Short mmCIF file of C-alpha atoms in Angstrom, two decimals:
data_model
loop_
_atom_site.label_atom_id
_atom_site.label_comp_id
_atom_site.label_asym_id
_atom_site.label_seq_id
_atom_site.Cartn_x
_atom_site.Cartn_y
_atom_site.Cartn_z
CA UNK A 82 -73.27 237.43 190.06
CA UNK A 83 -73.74 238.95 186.52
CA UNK A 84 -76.59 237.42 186.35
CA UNK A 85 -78.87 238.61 189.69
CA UNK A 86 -80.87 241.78 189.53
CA UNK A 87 -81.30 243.09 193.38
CA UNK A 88 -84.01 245.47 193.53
CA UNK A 89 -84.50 247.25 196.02
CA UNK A 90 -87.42 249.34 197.56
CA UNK A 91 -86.35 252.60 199.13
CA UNK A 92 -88.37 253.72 202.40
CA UNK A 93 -87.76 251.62 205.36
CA UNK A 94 -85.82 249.78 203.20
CA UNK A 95 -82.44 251.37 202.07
CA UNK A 96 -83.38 253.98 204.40
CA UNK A 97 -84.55 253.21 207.53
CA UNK A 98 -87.25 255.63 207.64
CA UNK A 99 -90.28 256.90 205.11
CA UNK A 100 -88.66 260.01 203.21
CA UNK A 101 -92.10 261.32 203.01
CA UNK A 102 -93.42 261.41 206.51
CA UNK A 103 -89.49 262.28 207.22
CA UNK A 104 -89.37 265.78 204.80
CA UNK A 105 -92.73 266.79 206.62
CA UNK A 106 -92.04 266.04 209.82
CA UNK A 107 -88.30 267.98 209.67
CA UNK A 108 -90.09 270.48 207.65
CA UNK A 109 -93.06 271.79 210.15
CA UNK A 110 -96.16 270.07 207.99
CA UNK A 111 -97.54 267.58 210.45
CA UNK A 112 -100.33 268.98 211.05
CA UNK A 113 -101.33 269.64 207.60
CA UNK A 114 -100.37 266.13 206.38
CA UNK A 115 -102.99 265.04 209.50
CA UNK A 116 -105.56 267.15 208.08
CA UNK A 117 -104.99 266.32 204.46
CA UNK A 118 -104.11 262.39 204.66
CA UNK A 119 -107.31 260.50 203.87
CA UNK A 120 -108.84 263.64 201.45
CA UNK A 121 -107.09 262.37 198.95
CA UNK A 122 -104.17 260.31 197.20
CA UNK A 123 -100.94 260.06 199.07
CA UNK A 124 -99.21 260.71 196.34
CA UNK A 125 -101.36 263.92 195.30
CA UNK A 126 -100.90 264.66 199.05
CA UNK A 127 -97.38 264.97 199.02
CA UNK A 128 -97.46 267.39 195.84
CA UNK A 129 -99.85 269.46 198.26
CA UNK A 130 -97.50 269.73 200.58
CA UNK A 131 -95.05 270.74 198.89
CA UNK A 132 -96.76 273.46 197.48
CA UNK A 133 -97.81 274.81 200.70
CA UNK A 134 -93.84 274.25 202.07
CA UNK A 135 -93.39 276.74 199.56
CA UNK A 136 -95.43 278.74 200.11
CA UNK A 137 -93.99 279.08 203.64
CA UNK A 138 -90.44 279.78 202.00
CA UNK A 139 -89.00 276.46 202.49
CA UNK A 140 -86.38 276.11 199.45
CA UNK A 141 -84.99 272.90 197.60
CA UNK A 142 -81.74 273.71 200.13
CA UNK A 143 -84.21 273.04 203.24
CA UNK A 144 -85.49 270.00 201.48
CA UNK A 145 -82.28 268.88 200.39
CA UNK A 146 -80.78 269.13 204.33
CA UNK A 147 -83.37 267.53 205.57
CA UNK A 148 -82.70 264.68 203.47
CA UNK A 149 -79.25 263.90 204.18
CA UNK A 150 -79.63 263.44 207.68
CA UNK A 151 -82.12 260.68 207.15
CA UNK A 152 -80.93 257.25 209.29
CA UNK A 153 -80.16 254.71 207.64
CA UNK A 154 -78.40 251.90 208.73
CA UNK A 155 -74.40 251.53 208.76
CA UNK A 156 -74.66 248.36 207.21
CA UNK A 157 -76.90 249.00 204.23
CA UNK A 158 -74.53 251.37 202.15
CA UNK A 159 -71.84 248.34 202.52
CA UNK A 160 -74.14 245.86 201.26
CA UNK A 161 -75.20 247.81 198.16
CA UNK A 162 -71.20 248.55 197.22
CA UNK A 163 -70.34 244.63 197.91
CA UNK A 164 -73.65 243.51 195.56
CA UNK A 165 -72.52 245.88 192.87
CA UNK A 166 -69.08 245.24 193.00
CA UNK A 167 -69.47 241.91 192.74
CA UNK A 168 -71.47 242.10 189.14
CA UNK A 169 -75.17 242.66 190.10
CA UNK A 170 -77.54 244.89 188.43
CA UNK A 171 -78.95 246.78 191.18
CA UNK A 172 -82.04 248.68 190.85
CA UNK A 173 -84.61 250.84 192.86
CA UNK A 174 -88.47 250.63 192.89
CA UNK A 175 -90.41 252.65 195.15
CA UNK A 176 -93.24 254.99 195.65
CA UNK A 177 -91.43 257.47 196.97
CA UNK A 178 -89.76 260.59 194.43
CA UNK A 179 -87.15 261.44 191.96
CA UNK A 180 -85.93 264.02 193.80
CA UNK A 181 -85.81 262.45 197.22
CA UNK A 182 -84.30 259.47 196.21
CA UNK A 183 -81.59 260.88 194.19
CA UNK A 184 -80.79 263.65 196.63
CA UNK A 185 -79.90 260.28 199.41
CA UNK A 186 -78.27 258.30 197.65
CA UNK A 187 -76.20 260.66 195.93
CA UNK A 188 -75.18 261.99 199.93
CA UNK A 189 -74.57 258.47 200.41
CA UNK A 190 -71.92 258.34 197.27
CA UNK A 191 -74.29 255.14 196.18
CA UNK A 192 -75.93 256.38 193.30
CA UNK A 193 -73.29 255.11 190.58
CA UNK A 194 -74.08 251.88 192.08
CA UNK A 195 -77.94 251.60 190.39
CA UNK A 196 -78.84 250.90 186.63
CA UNK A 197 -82.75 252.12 187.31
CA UNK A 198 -84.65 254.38 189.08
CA UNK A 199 -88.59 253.56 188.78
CA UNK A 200 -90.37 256.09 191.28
CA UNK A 201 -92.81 259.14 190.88
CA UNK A 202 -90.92 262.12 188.96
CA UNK A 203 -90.56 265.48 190.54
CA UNK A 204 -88.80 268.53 189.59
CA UNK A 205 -88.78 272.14 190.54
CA UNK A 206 -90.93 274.23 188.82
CA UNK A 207 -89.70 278.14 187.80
CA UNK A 208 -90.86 279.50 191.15
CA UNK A 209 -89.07 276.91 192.59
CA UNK A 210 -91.72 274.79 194.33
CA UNK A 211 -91.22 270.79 193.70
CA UNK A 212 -93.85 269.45 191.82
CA UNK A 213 -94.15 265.53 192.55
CA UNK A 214 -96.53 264.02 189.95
CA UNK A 215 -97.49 259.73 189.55
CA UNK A 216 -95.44 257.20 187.79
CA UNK A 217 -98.54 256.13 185.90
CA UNK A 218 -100.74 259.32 185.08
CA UNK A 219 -104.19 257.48 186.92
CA UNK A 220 -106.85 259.73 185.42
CA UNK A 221 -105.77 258.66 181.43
CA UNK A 222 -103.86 255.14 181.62
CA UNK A 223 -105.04 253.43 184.99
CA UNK A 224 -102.86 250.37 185.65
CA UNK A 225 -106.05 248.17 186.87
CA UNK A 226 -104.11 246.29 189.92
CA UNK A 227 -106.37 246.27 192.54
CA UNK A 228 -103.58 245.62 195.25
CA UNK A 229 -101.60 248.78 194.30
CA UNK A 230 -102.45 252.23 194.91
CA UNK A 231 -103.23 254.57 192.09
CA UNK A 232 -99.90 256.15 190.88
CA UNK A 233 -98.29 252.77 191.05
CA UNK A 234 -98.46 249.03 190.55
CA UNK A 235 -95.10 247.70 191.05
CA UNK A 236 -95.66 244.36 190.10
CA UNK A 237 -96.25 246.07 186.40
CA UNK A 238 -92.75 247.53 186.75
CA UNK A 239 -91.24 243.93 188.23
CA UNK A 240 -93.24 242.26 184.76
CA UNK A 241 -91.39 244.68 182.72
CA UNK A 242 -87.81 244.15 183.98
CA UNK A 243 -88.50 240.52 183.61
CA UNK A 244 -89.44 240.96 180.35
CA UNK A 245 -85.95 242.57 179.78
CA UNK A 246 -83.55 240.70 181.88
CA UNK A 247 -84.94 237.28 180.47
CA UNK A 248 -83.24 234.57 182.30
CA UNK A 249 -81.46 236.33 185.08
CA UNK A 250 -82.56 235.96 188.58
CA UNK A 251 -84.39 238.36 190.83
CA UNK A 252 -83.77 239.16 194.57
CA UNK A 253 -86.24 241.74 195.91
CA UNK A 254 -86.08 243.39 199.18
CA UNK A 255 -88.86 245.47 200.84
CA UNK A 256 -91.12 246.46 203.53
CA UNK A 257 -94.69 247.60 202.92
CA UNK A 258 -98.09 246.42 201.25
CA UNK A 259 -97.22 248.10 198.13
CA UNK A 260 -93.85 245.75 197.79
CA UNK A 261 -97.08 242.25 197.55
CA UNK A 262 -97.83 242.53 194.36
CA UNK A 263 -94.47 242.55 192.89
CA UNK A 264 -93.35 239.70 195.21
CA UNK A 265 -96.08 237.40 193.56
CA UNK A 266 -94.46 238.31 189.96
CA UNK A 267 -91.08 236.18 190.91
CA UNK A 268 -90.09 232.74 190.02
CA UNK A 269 -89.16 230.03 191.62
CA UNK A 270 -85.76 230.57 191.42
CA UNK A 271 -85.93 234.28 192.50
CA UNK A 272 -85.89 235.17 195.81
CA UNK A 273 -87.83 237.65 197.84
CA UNK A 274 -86.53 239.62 200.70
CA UNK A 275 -89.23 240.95 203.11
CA UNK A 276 -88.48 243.11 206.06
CA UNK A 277 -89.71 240.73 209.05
CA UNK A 278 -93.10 242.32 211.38
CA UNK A 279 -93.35 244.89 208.64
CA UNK A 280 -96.94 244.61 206.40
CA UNK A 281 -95.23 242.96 203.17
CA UNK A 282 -94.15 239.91 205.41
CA UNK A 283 -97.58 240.36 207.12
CA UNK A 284 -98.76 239.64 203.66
CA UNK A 285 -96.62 237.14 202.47
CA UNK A 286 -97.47 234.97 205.84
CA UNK A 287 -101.11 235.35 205.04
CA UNK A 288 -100.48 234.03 201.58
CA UNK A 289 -97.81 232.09 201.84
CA UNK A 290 -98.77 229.80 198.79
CA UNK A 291 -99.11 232.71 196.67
CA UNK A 292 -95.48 233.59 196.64
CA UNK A 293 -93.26 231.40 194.47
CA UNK A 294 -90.10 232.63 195.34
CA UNK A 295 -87.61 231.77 197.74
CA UNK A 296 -88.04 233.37 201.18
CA UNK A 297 -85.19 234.87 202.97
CA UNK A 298 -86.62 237.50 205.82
CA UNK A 299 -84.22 240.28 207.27
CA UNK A 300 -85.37 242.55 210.28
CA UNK A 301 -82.54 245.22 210.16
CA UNK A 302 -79.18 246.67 208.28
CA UNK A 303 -77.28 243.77 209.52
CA UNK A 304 -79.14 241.34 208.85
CA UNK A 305 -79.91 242.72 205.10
CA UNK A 306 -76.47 242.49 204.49
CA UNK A 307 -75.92 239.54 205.63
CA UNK A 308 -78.78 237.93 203.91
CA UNK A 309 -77.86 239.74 200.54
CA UNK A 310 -74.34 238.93 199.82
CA UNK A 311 -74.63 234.83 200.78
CA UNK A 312 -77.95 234.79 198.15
CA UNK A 313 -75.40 236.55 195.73
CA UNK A 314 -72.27 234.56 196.82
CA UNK A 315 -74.56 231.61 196.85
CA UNK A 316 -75.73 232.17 193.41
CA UNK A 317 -72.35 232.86 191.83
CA UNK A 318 -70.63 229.48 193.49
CA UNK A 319 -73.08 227.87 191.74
CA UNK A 320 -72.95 229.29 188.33
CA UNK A 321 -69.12 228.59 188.57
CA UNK A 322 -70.38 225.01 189.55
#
């Protein structure tokens, strides 16, 4: 119990949805994200975006609506109470943003529950316009992964939990490419959660020798949970052992 660390991704993961493409659906910016999508970063794209939002005279309110009626599964708030109550230190890694992330899970009355936030930082400027800028600033301190894109390798982040958490065991659950890399940084004795016929466990199939850890697949909210809490229960019956 005390000693798992359950990290989570965030789109299609907690959520069951991308908060990106989500905000510019809700928000009217389809057609600009179309037009803008491979000119450049997505992560520089989504700062774009936001910039022309506001420049449309959509405020932090719109954003913030938008963002709490985001589906998510009725199981997956459950499962993150139960893991925390029962000792875990749960935390989030994703390539999504600050402000997005904290604005859900504090609707969701979850965000007591996590130690660690590692995603891109955003904040509203003074006219009000939400910046959204890379975890790692690409241009000056590259992180070299080839696998990753630009503003983030999250197999660096994964190698520097590990480095803090020492012995403690790792369960991590995802969904897309961008959750590889950090999947190939467990242990044996960790255990890594992909989100079945999504690209991660696309991946992980392809490479199956690759991956150390223990492989426990989950295709929906239900199934997450269910998966989750015997690894933890699991885990603690045998420290008590």
């Amino acid at each position: 119990m005390a000693g798992t660390v359950v990290i989570f991704d965030f789109d299609k993961t907690i959520i069951d949805a991308d908060s990106d493409n989500w905000v510019v659906d809700e928000l009217g910016a389809t057609d600009l994200f179309n037009r803008l999508l491979h000119t450049m970063p997505w992560n520089t794209m989504m700062d774009t975006i936001m910039g022309e939002l506001h420049s449309r005279g959509r405020s932090s309110e719109d954003i913030r609506g938008v963002l709490r009626r985001i589906p998510i599964h009725s199981r997956v708030v459950p499962a993150i109470r139960r893991a925390h109550s029962l000792g875990c230190d749960l935390r989030i890694v994703s390539d999504a943003n600050s402000f997005f992330i904290e604005t859900i899970i504090q609707h969701l009355g979850i965000k007591d529950c996590f130690s660690e936030i590692n995603t891109n930082p955003s904040r509203f400027d003074e006219e009000g316009r939400l910046r959204i800028s890379p975890y790692v600033d690409f241009h000056t301190n590259p992180h070299g992964c080839p696998r990753c894109p630009p503003n983030m390798c999250k197999g660096s982040i994964i190698g520097r939990i590990q480095d803090q958490i020492g012995a403690k065991r790792i369960v991590y659950l995802g969904d897309g490419a961008g959750d590889f890399c950090p999947c190939l940084k467990l242990k044996e004795e960790d255990f890594m959660m992909p989100r079945k016929d999504f690209p991660v466990w696309d991946l992980i199939c392809e490479n199956r020798d690759a991956v150390r850890a223990q492989i426990h697949e989950w295709s929906d909210g239900d199934q997450l949970e269910k998966v989750l809490l015997k690894i933890i229960e699991d885990e603690a019956a045998e420290t008590r052992n």
